PDB file of C-alpha atoms and ligand atoms in Angstrom:
ATOM      1  CA  UNK A   1     -60.083  83.397  18.373  1.00  0.00           C
ATOM      2  CA  UNK A   2     -58.079  86.493  17.441  1.00  0.00           C
ATOM      3  CA  UNK A   3     -56.933  89.185  19.872  1.00  0.00           C
ATOM      4  CA  UNK A   4     -60.136  91.197  19.273  1.00  0.00           C
ATOM      5  CA  UNK A   5     -62.159  88.116  20.337  1.00  0.00           C
ATOM      6  CA  UNK A   6     -63.420  87.333  16.824  1.00  0.00           C
ATOM      7  CA  UNK A   7     -62.900  84.100  14.894  1.00  0.00           C
ATOM      8  CA  UNK A   8     -62.057  83.752  11.247  1.00  0.00           C
ATOM      9  CA  UNK A   9     -65.235  83.912   9.132  1.00  0.00           C
ATOM     10  CA  UNK A  10     -66.240  80.281   8.554  1.00  0.00           C
ATOM     11  CA  UNK A  11     -66.208  79.048   4.980  1.00  0.00           C
ATOM     12  CA  UNK A  12     -69.892  78.480   4.233  1.00  0.00           C
ATOM     13  CA  UNK A  13     -71.411  76.423   1.431  1.00  0.00           C
ATOM     14  CA  UNK A  14     -75.005  75.378   0.677  1.00  0.00           C
ATOM     15  CA  UNK A  15     -74.396  71.692   1.328  1.00  0.00           C
ATOM     16  CA  UNK A  16     -73.170  72.139   4.885  1.00  0.00           C
ATOM     17  CA  UNK A  17     -75.526  71.234   7.739  1.00  0.00           C
ATOM     18  CA  UNK A  18     -77.456  73.708   9.874  1.00  0.00           C
ATOM     19  CA  UNK A  19     -76.263  73.876  13.506  1.00  0.00           C
ATOM     20  CA  UNK A  20     -78.812  73.962  16.331  1.00  0.00           C
ATOM     21  CA  UNK A  21     -78.123  74.165  20.050  1.00  0.00           C
ATOM     22  CA  UNK A  22     -79.927  74.325  23.371  1.00  0.00           C
ATOM     23  CA  UNK A  23     -79.083  73.730  27.019  1.00  0.00           C
ATOM     24  CA  UNK A  24     -80.620  70.267  26.711  1.00  0.00           C
ATOM     25  CA  UNK A  25     -83.353  68.474  24.813  1.00  0.00           C
ATOM     26  CA  UNK A  26     -85.832  71.410  24.698  1.00  0.00           C
ATOM     27  CA  UNK A  27     -84.415  72.723  21.429  1.00  0.00           C
ATOM     28  CA  UNK A  28     -85.429  69.458  19.797  1.00  0.00           C
ATOM     29  CA  UNK A  29     -88.946  70.974  19.598  1.00  0.00           C
ATOM     30  CA  UNK A  30     -87.369  73.540  17.266  1.00  0.00           C
ATOM     31  CA  UNK A  31     -85.404  70.878  15.367  1.00  0.00           C
ATOM     32  CA  UNK A  32     -88.688  69.029  14.867  1.00  0.00           C
ATOM     33  CA  UNK A  33     -90.237  72.103  13.185  1.00  0.00           C
ATOM     34  CA  UNK A  34     -87.044  72.684  11.181  1.00  0.00           C
ATOM     35  CA  UNK A  35     -87.015  69.096   9.883  1.00  0.00           C
ATOM     36  CA  UNK A  36     -90.651  69.414   8.899  1.00  0.00           C
ATOM     37  CA  UNK A  37     -90.133  72.746   7.097  1.00  0.00           C
ATOM     38  CA  UNK A  38     -86.770  71.802   5.525  1.00  0.00           C
ATOM     39  CA  UNK A  39     -86.866  68.016   4.983  1.00  0.00           C
ATOM     40  CA  UNK A  40     -83.834  67.966   2.652  1.00  0.00           C
ATOM     41  CA  UNK A  41     -81.489  69.840   4.953  1.00  0.00           C
ATOM     42  CA  UNK A  42     -78.911  68.210   7.227  1.00  0.00           C
ATOM     43  CA  UNK A  43     -78.714  69.202  10.896  1.00  0.00           C
ATOM     44  CA  UNK A  44     -76.237  69.018  13.751  1.00  0.00           C
ATOM     45  CA  UNK A  45     -77.874  69.370  17.177  1.00  0.00           C
ATOM     46  CA  UNK A  46     -75.929  69.995  20.378  1.00  0.00           C
ATOM     47  CA  UNK A  47     -77.594  69.720  23.808  1.00  0.00           C
ATOM     48  CA  UNK A  48     -75.440  71.115  26.611  1.00  0.00           C
ATOM     49  CA  UNK A  49     -76.967  68.612  29.041  1.00  0.00           C
ATOM     50  CA  UNK A  50     -74.008  68.729  31.460  1.00  0.00           C
ATOM     51  CA  UNK A  51     -74.702  72.379  32.259  1.00  0.00           C
ATOM     52  CA  UNK A  52     -78.499  72.524  32.068  1.00  0.00           C
ATOM     53  CA  UNK A  53     -80.389  74.526  33.238  1.00  0.00           C
ATOM     54  CA  UNK A  54     -79.288  77.763  31.610  1.00  0.00           C
ATOM     55  CA  UNK A  55     -82.334  79.602  32.963  1.00  0.00           C
ATOM     56  CA  UNK A  56     -80.985  79.881  36.498  1.00  0.00           C
ATOM     57  CA  UNK A  57     -77.535  81.130  35.444  1.00  0.00           C
ATOM     58  CA  UNK A  58     -76.343  84.704  34.917  1.00  0.00           C
ATOM     59  CA  UNK A  59     -76.494  86.248  31.443  1.00  0.00           C
ATOM     60  CA  UNK A  60     -72.685  86.412  31.293  1.00  0.00           C
ATOM     61  CA  UNK A  61     -72.375  82.690  32.018  1.00  0.00           C
ATOM     62  CA  UNK A  62     -75.005  81.726  29.438  1.00  0.00           C
ATOM     63  CA  UNK A  63     -73.341  83.960  26.815  1.00  0.00           C
ATOM     64  CA  UNK A  64     -70.012  82.189  27.501  1.00  0.00           C
ATOM     65  CA  UNK A  65     -71.656  78.745  27.250  1.00  0.00           C
ATOM     66  CA  UNK A  66     -73.236  79.776  23.942  1.00  0.00           C
ATOM     67  CA  UNK A  67     -69.831  80.703  22.507  1.00  0.00           C
ATOM     68  CA  UNK A  68     -68.440  77.322  23.564  1.00  0.00           C
ATOM     69  CA  UNK A  69     -71.303  75.263  22.096  1.00  0.00           C
ATOM     70  CA  UNK A  70     -71.167  77.296  18.871  1.00  0.00           C
ATOM     71  CA  UNK A  71     -67.422  76.688  18.610  1.00  0.00           C
ATOM     72  CA  UNK A  72     -68.016  72.899  18.501  1.00  0.00           C
ATOM     73  CA  UNK A  73     -70.607  73.234  15.724  1.00  0.00           C
ATOM     74  CA  UNK A  74     -68.562  75.743  13.703  1.00  0.00           C
ATOM     75  CA  UNK A  75     -65.464  73.545  13.952  1.00  0.00           C
ATOM     76  CA  UNK A  76     -67.416  70.642  12.418  1.00  0.00           C
ATOM     77  CA  UNK A  77     -68.835  73.043   9.829  1.00  0.00           C
ATOM     78  CA  UNK A  78     -72.285  74.656   9.697  1.00  0.00           C
ATOM     79  CA  UNK A  79     -73.791  77.134   7.233  1.00  0.00           C
ATOM     80  CA  UNK A  80     -76.249  78.720   9.690  1.00  0.00           C
ATOM     81  CA  UNK A  81     -76.756  78.545  13.451  1.00  0.00           C
ATOM     82  CA  UNK A  82     -80.114  78.311  15.227  1.00  0.00           C
ATOM     83  CA  UNK A  83     -79.985  79.236  18.906  1.00  0.00           C
ATOM     84  CA  UNK A  84     -82.895  76.980  19.913  1.00  0.00           C
ATOM     85  CA  UNK A  85     -82.888  78.278  23.472  1.00  0.00           C
ATOM     86  CA  UNK A  86     -84.732  81.410  24.541  1.00  0.00           C
ATOM     87  CA  UNK A  87     -82.407  81.994  27.479  1.00  0.00           C
ATOM     88  CA  UNK A  88     -79.336  81.979  25.218  1.00  0.00           C
ATOM     89  CA  UNK A  89     -81.160  83.905  22.469  1.00  0.00           C
ATOM     90  CA  UNK A  90     -81.914  86.680  24.937  1.00  0.00           C
ATOM     91  CA  UNK A  91     -78.278  87.244  25.977  1.00  0.00           C
ATOM     92  CA  UNK A  92     -75.854  85.623  23.538  1.00  0.00           C
ATOM     93  CA  UNK A  93     -76.638  86.892  20.030  1.00  0.00           C
ATOM     94  CA  UNK A  94     -74.385  90.011  20.081  1.00  0.00           C
ATOM     95  CA  UNK A  95     -71.395  87.943  21.301  1.00  0.00           C
ATOM     96  CA  UNK A  96     -71.997  85.281  18.646  1.00  0.00           C
ATOM     97  CA  UNK A  97     -72.265  87.896  15.884  1.00  0.00           C
ATOM     98  CA  UNK A  98     -68.998  89.442  17.044  1.00  0.00           C
ATOM     99  CA  UNK A  99     -67.179  86.104  17.296  1.00  0.00           C
ATOM    100  CA  UNK A 100     -68.503  84.692  13.997  1.00  0.00           C
ATOM    101  CA  UNK A 101     -69.164  87.664  11.693  1.00  0.00           C
ATOM    102  CA  UNK A 102     -69.772  85.555   8.574  1.00  0.00           C
ATOM    103  CA  UNK A 103     -72.181  83.099  10.176  1.00  0.00           C
ATOM    104  CA  UNK A 104     -75.950  83.691   9.932  1.00  0.00           C
ATOM    105  CA  UNK A 105     -77.398  83.265  13.443  1.00  0.00           C
ATOM    106  CA  UNK A 106     -81.124  82.995  14.206  1.00  0.00           C
ATOM    107  CA  UNK A 107     -82.523  83.016  17.740  1.00  0.00           C
ATOM    108  CA  UNK A 108     -85.999  82.034  18.869  1.00  0.00           C
ATOM    109  CA  UNK A 109     -87.078  85.199  20.715  1.00  0.00           C
ATOM    110  CA  UNK A 110     -87.694  87.463  17.688  1.00  0.00           C
ATOM    111  CA  UNK A 111     -89.742  84.811  15.807  1.00  0.00           C
ATOM    112  CA  UNK A 112     -91.699  84.083  19.015  1.00  0.00           C
ATOM    113  CA  UNK A 113     -92.427  87.776  19.523  1.00  0.00           C
ATOM    114  CA  UNK A 114     -93.602  88.059  15.908  1.00  0.00           C
ATOM    115  CA  UNK A 115     -95.948  85.075  16.289  1.00  0.00           C
ATOM    116  CA  UNK A 116     -97.323  86.566  19.525  1.00  0.00           C
ATOM    117  CA  UNK A 117     -98.091  89.918  17.900  1.00  0.00           C
ATOM    118  CA  UNK A 118     -99.844  88.146  15.017  1.00  0.00           C
ATOM    119  CA  UNK A 119    -102.071  86.437  17.589  1.00  0.00           C
ATOM    120  CA  UNK A 120    -102.844  89.441  19.775  1.00  0.00           C
ATOM    121  CA  UNK A 121    -105.787  91.338  18.273  1.00  0.00           C
ATOM    122  CA  UNK A 122    -106.230  93.282  21.563  1.00  0.00           C
ATOM    123  CA  UNK A 123    -102.434  93.696  22.035  1.00  0.00           C
ATOM    124  CA  UNK A 124    -102.504  91.716  25.319  1.00  0.00           C
ATOM    125  CA  UNK A 125     -99.641  89.245  25.604  1.00  0.00           C
ATOM    126  CA  UNK A 126     -98.540  87.003  28.484  1.00  0.00           C
ATOM    127  CA  UNK A 127     -95.125  85.317  28.485  1.00  0.00           C
ATOM    128  CA  UNK A 128     -93.742  82.449  30.537  1.00  0.00           C
ATOM    129  CA  UNK A 129     -90.053  81.664  30.269  1.00  0.00           C
ATOM    130  CA  UNK A 130     -87.007  80.751  32.326  1.00  0.00           C
ATOM    131  CA  UNK A 131     -85.837  83.081  35.099  1.00  0.00           C
ATOM    132  CA  UNK A 132     -82.949  84.237  32.901  1.00  0.00           C
ATOM    133  CA  UNK A 133     -85.159  85.120  29.926  1.00  0.00           C
ATOM    134  CA  UNK A 134     -87.627  87.002  32.139  1.00  0.00           C
ATOM    135  CA  UNK A 135     -84.800  88.897  33.904  1.00  0.00           C
ATOM    136  CA  UNK A 136     -83.272  89.892  30.552  1.00  0.00           C
ATOM    137  CA  UNK A 137     -86.665  91.258  29.354  1.00  0.00           C
ATOM    138  CA  UNK A 138     -85.840  90.230  25.774  1.00  0.00           C
ATOM    139  CA  UNK A 139     -89.455  89.298  24.971  1.00  0.00           C
ATOM    140  CA  UNK A 140     -90.809  92.619  26.217  1.00  0.00           C
ATOM    141  CA  UNK A 141     -88.267  94.473  24.069  1.00  0.00           C
ATOM    142  CA  UNK A 142     -88.942  92.365  20.960  1.00  0.00           C
ATOM    143  CA  UNK A 143     -92.733  92.617  21.329  1.00  0.00           C
ATOM    144  CA  UNK A 144     -92.682  96.365  21.983  1.00  0.00           C
ATOM    145  CA  UNK A 145     -90.555  96.936  18.877  1.00  0.00           C
ATOM    146  CA  UNK A 146     -93.306  95.304  16.819  1.00  0.00           C
ATOM    147  CA  UNK A 147     -96.330  96.472  18.834  1.00  0.00           C
ATOM    148  CA  UNK A 148     -95.521  99.561  20.935  1.00  0.00           C
ATOM    149  CA  UNK A 149     -99.062  99.654  22.376  1.00  0.00           C
ATOM    150  CA  UNK A 150     -98.860  96.069  23.724  1.00  0.00           C
ATOM    151  CA  UNK A 151     -99.729  95.205  27.329  1.00  0.00           C
ATOM    152  CA  UNK A 152     -97.250  92.512  28.379  1.00  0.00           C
ATOM    153  CA  UNK A 153     -96.908  90.474  31.570  1.00  0.00           C
ATOM    154  CA  UNK A 154     -94.176  87.914  32.105  1.00  0.00           C
ATOM    155  CA  UNK A 155     -93.494  85.250  34.689  1.00  0.00           C
ATOM    156  CA  UNK A 156     -90.667  82.762  35.205  1.00  0.00           C
ATOM    157  CA  UNK A 157     -91.740  79.101  35.188  1.00  0.00           C
ATOM    158  CA  UNK A 158     -88.384  77.399  35.676  1.00  0.00           C
ATOM    159  CA  UNK A 159     -89.821  74.189  37.154  1.00  0.00           C
ATOM    160  CA  UNK A 160     -91.391  73.401  33.774  1.00  0.00           C
ATOM    161  CA  UNK A 161     -87.853  72.792  32.454  1.00  0.00           C
ATOM    162  CA  UNK A 162     -87.217  70.063  35.046  1.00  0.00           C
ATOM    163  CA  UNK A 163     -90.641  68.510  34.452  1.00  0.00           C
ATOM    164  CA  UNK A 164     -90.053  68.369  30.692  1.00  0.00           C
ATOM    165  CA  UNK A 165     -86.517  66.977  31.097  1.00  0.00           C
ATOM    166  CA  UNK A 166     -87.983  64.356  33.438  1.00  0.00           C
ATOM    167  CA  UNK A 167     -90.666  63.460  30.889  1.00  0.00           C
ATOM    168  CA  UNK A 168     -93.399  64.503  33.368  1.00  0.00           C
ATOM    169  CA  UNK A 169     -95.704  66.277  30.974  1.00  0.00           C
ATOM    170  CA  UNK A 170     -99.212  65.542  32.239  1.00  0.00           C
ATOM    171  CA  UNK A 171    -101.228  64.702  35.310  1.00  0.00           C
ATOM    172  CA  UNK A 172    -102.294  66.444  38.483  1.00  0.00           C
ATOM    173  CA  UNK A 173     -98.796  67.422  39.690  1.00  0.00           C
ATOM    174  CA  UNK A 174     -98.006  69.175  36.402  1.00  0.00           C
ATOM    175  CA  UNK A 175    -101.415  70.875  36.346  1.00  0.00           C
ATOM    176  CA  UNK A 176    -101.027  72.064  39.955  1.00  0.00           C
ATOM    177  CA  UNK A 177     -97.659  73.607  39.146  1.00  0.00           C
ATOM    178  CA  UNK A 178     -99.077  75.144  35.962  1.00  0.00           C
ATOM    179  CA  UNK A 179    -101.913  76.694  37.981  1.00  0.00           C
ATOM    180  CA  UNK A 180     -99.446  78.066  40.516  1.00  0.00           C
ATOM    181  CA  UNK A 181     -97.502  79.831  37.745  1.00  0.00           C
ATOM    182  CA  UNK A 182    -100.381  80.862  35.526  1.00  0.00           C
ATOM    183  CA  UNK A 183    -103.155  82.009  37.882  1.00  0.00           C
ATOM    184  CA  UNK A 184    -101.216  85.107  39.040  1.00  0.00           C
ATOM    185  CA  UNK A 185    -100.165  85.825  35.452  1.00  0.00           C
ATOM    186  CA  UNK A 186    -103.757  85.644  34.197  1.00  0.00           C
ATOM    187  CA  UNK A 187    -104.807  87.918  37.085  1.00  0.00           C
ATOM    188  CA  UNK A 188    -102.652  90.635  35.520  1.00  0.00           C
ATOM    189  CA  UNK A 189    -105.166  90.755  32.659  1.00  0.00           C
ATOM    190  CA  UNK A 190    -108.526  91.571  34.234  1.00  0.00           C
ATOM    191  CA  UNK A 191    -111.419  91.798  31.757  1.00  0.00           C
ATOM    192  CA  UNK A 192    -110.984  88.721  29.610  1.00  0.00           C
ATOM    193  CA  UNK A 193    -107.378  87.581  30.064  1.00  0.00           C
ATOM    194  CA  UNK A 194    -104.561  87.948  27.533  1.00  0.00           C
ATOM    195  CA  UNK A 195    -104.981  87.187  23.825  1.00  0.00           C
ATOM    196  CA  UNK A 196    -102.120  84.720  23.905  1.00  0.00           C
ATOM    197  CA  UNK A 197     -99.536  83.085  26.120  1.00  0.00           C
ATOM    198  CA  UNK A 198     -96.004  82.787  24.718  1.00  0.00           C
ATOM    199  CA  UNK A 199     -94.198  79.568  25.636  1.00  0.00           C
ATOM    200  CA  UNK A 200     -90.909  81.450  25.933  1.00  0.00           C
ATOM    201  CA  UNK A 201     -88.759  78.389  26.563  1.00  0.00           C
ATOM    202  CA  UNK A 202     -88.190  75.597  24.075  1.00  0.00           C
ATOM    203  CA  UNK A 203     -88.891  72.993  26.789  1.00  0.00           C
ATOM    204  CA  UNK A 204     -92.429  74.243  27.404  1.00  0.00           C
ATOM    205  CA  UNK A 205     -94.265  73.016  24.251  1.00  0.00           C
ATOM    206  CA  UNK A 206     -94.099  69.508  25.690  1.00  0.00           C
ATOM    207  CA  UNK A 207     -96.318  70.672  28.555  1.00  0.00           C
ATOM    208  CA  UNK A 208     -98.768  72.452  26.242  1.00  0.00           C
ATOM    209  CA  UNK A 209    -101.803  70.225  26.995  1.00  0.00           C
ATOM    210  CA  UNK A 210    -101.365  70.649  30.774  1.00  0.00           C
ATOM    211  CA  UNK A 211    -100.815  74.397  30.386  1.00  0.00           C
ATOM    212  CA  UNK A 212    -103.854  74.747  28.143  1.00  0.00           C
ATOM    213  CA  UNK A 213    -106.021  72.853  30.630  1.00  0.00           C
ATOM    214  CA  UNK A 214    -105.543  75.550  33.304  1.00  0.00           C
ATOM    215  CA  UNK A 215    -105.870  78.600  31.021  1.00  0.00           C
ATOM    216  CA  UNK A 216    -109.070  80.554  30.465  1.00  0.00           C
ATOM    217  CA  UNK A 217    -110.870  79.634  27.226  1.00  0.00           C
ATOM    218  CA  UNK A 218    -109.689  81.462  24.145  1.00  0.00           C
ATOM    219  CA  UNK A 219    -106.083  82.204  25.201  1.00  0.00           C
ATOM    220  CA  UNK A 220    -103.888  81.053  22.317  1.00  0.00           C
ATOM    221  CA  UNK A 221    -100.611  79.259  22.994  1.00  0.00           C
ATOM    222  CA  UNK A 222     -97.603  80.545  21.057  1.00  0.00           C
ATOM    223  CA  UNK A 223     -94.645  78.279  20.352  1.00  0.00           C
ATOM    224  CA  UNK A 224     -91.834  79.958  18.407  1.00  0.00           C
ATOM    225  CA  UNK A 225     -90.678  76.726  16.701  1.00  0.00           C
ATOM    226  CA  UNK A 226     -92.748  77.092  13.516  1.00  0.00           C
ATOM    227  CA  UNK A 227     -91.960  80.786  13.005  1.00  0.00           C
ATOM    228  CA  UNK A 228     -88.279  80.127  13.687  1.00  0.00           C
ATOM    229  CA  UNK A 229     -88.284  77.385  11.034  1.00  0.00           C
ATOM    230  CA  UNK A 230     -89.887  79.813   8.568  1.00  0.00           C
ATOM    231  CA  UNK A 231     -87.251  82.409   9.403  1.00  0.00           C
ATOM    232  CA  UNK A 232     -84.477  79.872   8.729  1.00  0.00           C
ATOM    233  CA  UNK A 233     -86.073  78.869   5.404  1.00  0.00           C
ATOM    234  CA  UNK A 234     -86.274  82.553   4.350  1.00  0.00           C
ATOM    235  CA  UNK A 235     -82.671  83.211   5.393  1.00  0.00           C
ATOM    236  CA  UNK A 236     -81.349  80.207   3.441  1.00  0.00           C
ATOM    237  CA  UNK A 237     -83.205  81.401   0.321  1.00  0.00           C
ATOM    238  CA  UNK A 238     -82.049  84.991   0.721  1.00  0.00           C
ATOM    239  CA  UNK A 239     -78.395  83.915   1.061  1.00  0.00           C
ATOM    240  CA  UNK A 240     -78.508  81.244  -1.665  1.00  0.00           C
ATOM    241  CA  UNK A 241     -77.751  78.550   0.920  1.00  0.00           C
ATOM    242  CA  UNK A 242     -80.571  76.065   0.237  1.00  0.00           C
ATOM    243  CA  UNK A 243     -79.074  72.564   0.004  1.00  0.00           C
ATOM    244  CA  UNK A 244     -78.697  71.361  -3.544  1.00  0.00           C
ATOM    245  CA  UNK A 245     -79.997  67.977  -4.676  1.00  0.00           C
ATOM    246  CA  UNK A 246     -82.918  65.906  -3.471  1.00  0.00           C
ATOM    247  CA  UNK A 247     -82.969  63.174  -0.836  1.00  0.00           C
ATOM    248  CA  UNK A 248     -83.939  63.232   2.808  1.00  0.00           C
ATOM    249  CA  UNK A 249     -81.812  65.261   5.187  1.00  0.00           C
ATOM    250  CA  UNK A 250     -79.950  63.796   8.146  1.00  0.00           C
ATOM    251  CA  UNK A 251     -79.602  64.724  11.812  1.00  0.00           C
ATOM    252  CA  UNK A 252     -76.575  64.117  14.030  1.00  0.00           C
ATOM    253  CA  UNK A 253     -76.651  64.704  17.759  1.00  0.00           C
ATOM    254  CA  UNK A 254     -74.117  65.813  20.343  1.00  0.00           C
ATOM    255  CA  UNK A 255     -74.555  66.013  24.105  1.00  0.00           C
ATOM    256  CA  UNK A 256     -72.213  67.159  26.835  1.00  0.00           C
ATOM    257  CA  UNK A 257     -73.462  64.439  29.215  1.00  0.00           C
ATOM    258  CA  UNK A 258     -75.088  61.000  29.116  1.00  0.00           C
ATOM    259  CA  UNK A 259     -75.923  60.182  25.454  1.00  0.00           C
ATOM    260  CA  UNK A 260     -78.269  57.375  26.553  1.00  0.00           C
ATOM    261  CA  UNK A 261     -80.476  59.751  28.533  1.00  0.00           C
ATOM    262  CA  UNK A 262     -80.330  62.361  25.743  1.00  0.00           C
ATOM    263  CA  UNK A 263     -81.597  59.767  23.234  1.00  0.00           C
ATOM    264  CA  UNK A 264     -84.308  58.417  25.556  1.00  0.00           C
ATOM    265  CA  UNK A 265     -85.792  61.774  26.602  1.00  0.00           C
ATOM    266  CA  UNK A 266     -84.903  63.524  23.353  1.00  0.00           C
ATOM    267  CA  UNK A 267     -87.102  61.379  21.161  1.00  0.00           C
ATOM    268  CA  UNK A 268     -90.192  62.592  23.052  1.00  0.00           C
ATOM    269  CA  UNK A 269     -89.260  66.176  22.129  1.00  0.00           C
ATOM    270  CA  UNK A 270     -88.192  65.390  18.569  1.00  0.00           C
ATOM    271  CA  UNK A 271     -91.171  63.166  17.823  1.00  0.00           C
ATOM    272  CA  UNK A 272     -88.963  60.556  16.160  1.00  0.00           C
ATOM    273  CA  UNK A 273     -86.521  57.918  17.350  1.00  0.00           C
ATOM    274  CA  UNK A 274     -82.957  58.781  18.364  1.00  0.00           C
ATOM    275  CA  UNK A 275     -80.475  55.909  18.638  1.00  0.00           C
ATOM    276  CA  UNK A 276     -77.944  56.269  21.455  1.00  0.00           C
ATOM    277  CA  UNK A 277     -75.278  55.386  18.894  1.00  0.00           C
ATOM    278  CA  UNK A 278     -76.196  58.543  16.958  1.00  0.00           C
ATOM    279  CA  UNK A 279     -75.439  60.760  19.979  1.00  0.00           C
ATOM    280  CA  UNK A 280     -71.801  61.755  20.372  1.00  0.00           C
ATOM    281  CA  UNK A 281     -70.506  62.835  23.780  1.00  0.00           C
ATOM    282  CA  UNK A 282     -68.566  66.113  23.556  1.00  0.00           C
ATOM    283  CA  UNK A 283     -66.536  67.964  26.153  1.00  0.00           C
ATOM    284  CA  UNK A 284     -66.616  71.740  26.028  1.00  0.00           C
TER     285      UNK A 284
HETATM  286  N1  LIG B 301     -84.755  75.499  26.685  1.00  0.00           N
HETATM  287  C1  LIG B 301     -84.157  76.682  27.162  1.00  0.00           C
HETATM  288  C2  LIG B 301     -84.909  77.939  26.796  1.00  0.00           C
HETATM  289  O1  LIG B 301     -85.564  77.961  25.784  1.00  0.00           O
HETATM  290  C3  LIG B 301     -83.576  76.746  28.532  1.00  0.00           C
HETATM  291  C4  LIG B 301     -84.001  75.849  29.615  1.00  0.00           C
HETATM  292  C5  LIG B 301     -82.971  75.909  30.717  1.00  0.00           C
HETATM  293  O2  LIG B 301     -81.874  75.394  30.463  1.00  0.00           O
HETATM  294  O3  LIG B 301     -83.228  76.513  31.774  1.00  0.00           O
HETATM  295  O4  LIG B 301     -84.830  78.944  27.484  1.00  0.00           O
END
């Protein structure tokens, strides 16, 4: 870092990998969509498992963690960074842009807000997220920029993060907790409920069936992973950074704690196997 808190612009080329980070394994739901949309690209994924959850921490702390995780990825060499964590996306993007001016950075909140607006014919949008994301009101701001007439209600659902990390994704306990979070949120939309419910945390898509089972009929679930992947594809094209040459892309993993657990739980989120040997322990 220089005295003004910025780092030298990284040297970026099309054949470098794309960096992705989250507080833990939740961002692997985004990596899954990225790998599907961009099968030839290489990825580096960092899960800051030692410091999870981010959602209960202050914005200043999460912004500092985001700078530290990004530093690891930039030092290895990445051509674009995906902040696959809503909590970090809602507080850390300005600091990352300042520290790494030459690095394209894409968060998950804007793409999630766009997908929500596309699925809200009556402009009625509910959002569940971590406590930090709800406190920062980033979804409200992003949705209102696109749809100023929108009616929005948000609610923190932090326990979903622990359930997903634990691999508890279905059954009566999960449904009871989902009901506890969602009933009051649905009650904020009398006359037919919201048009859609944004899963404003990258851990939540794993609980989608349980969440859906307690929602009124017709409420669409919005997961920002697909729209984020589309955004990344567009950005690579626009900047001439699409990887050259054919052949399947690779993924390398980094965790700040317990690679064995990261691999075991992570493969549920990624939808493909992760060998413990492919997970490198890093210290921030
Ligand atoms: N998966 C993260 C998000 O999208 C954060 C979960 C947490 O660490 O609290 O917000």
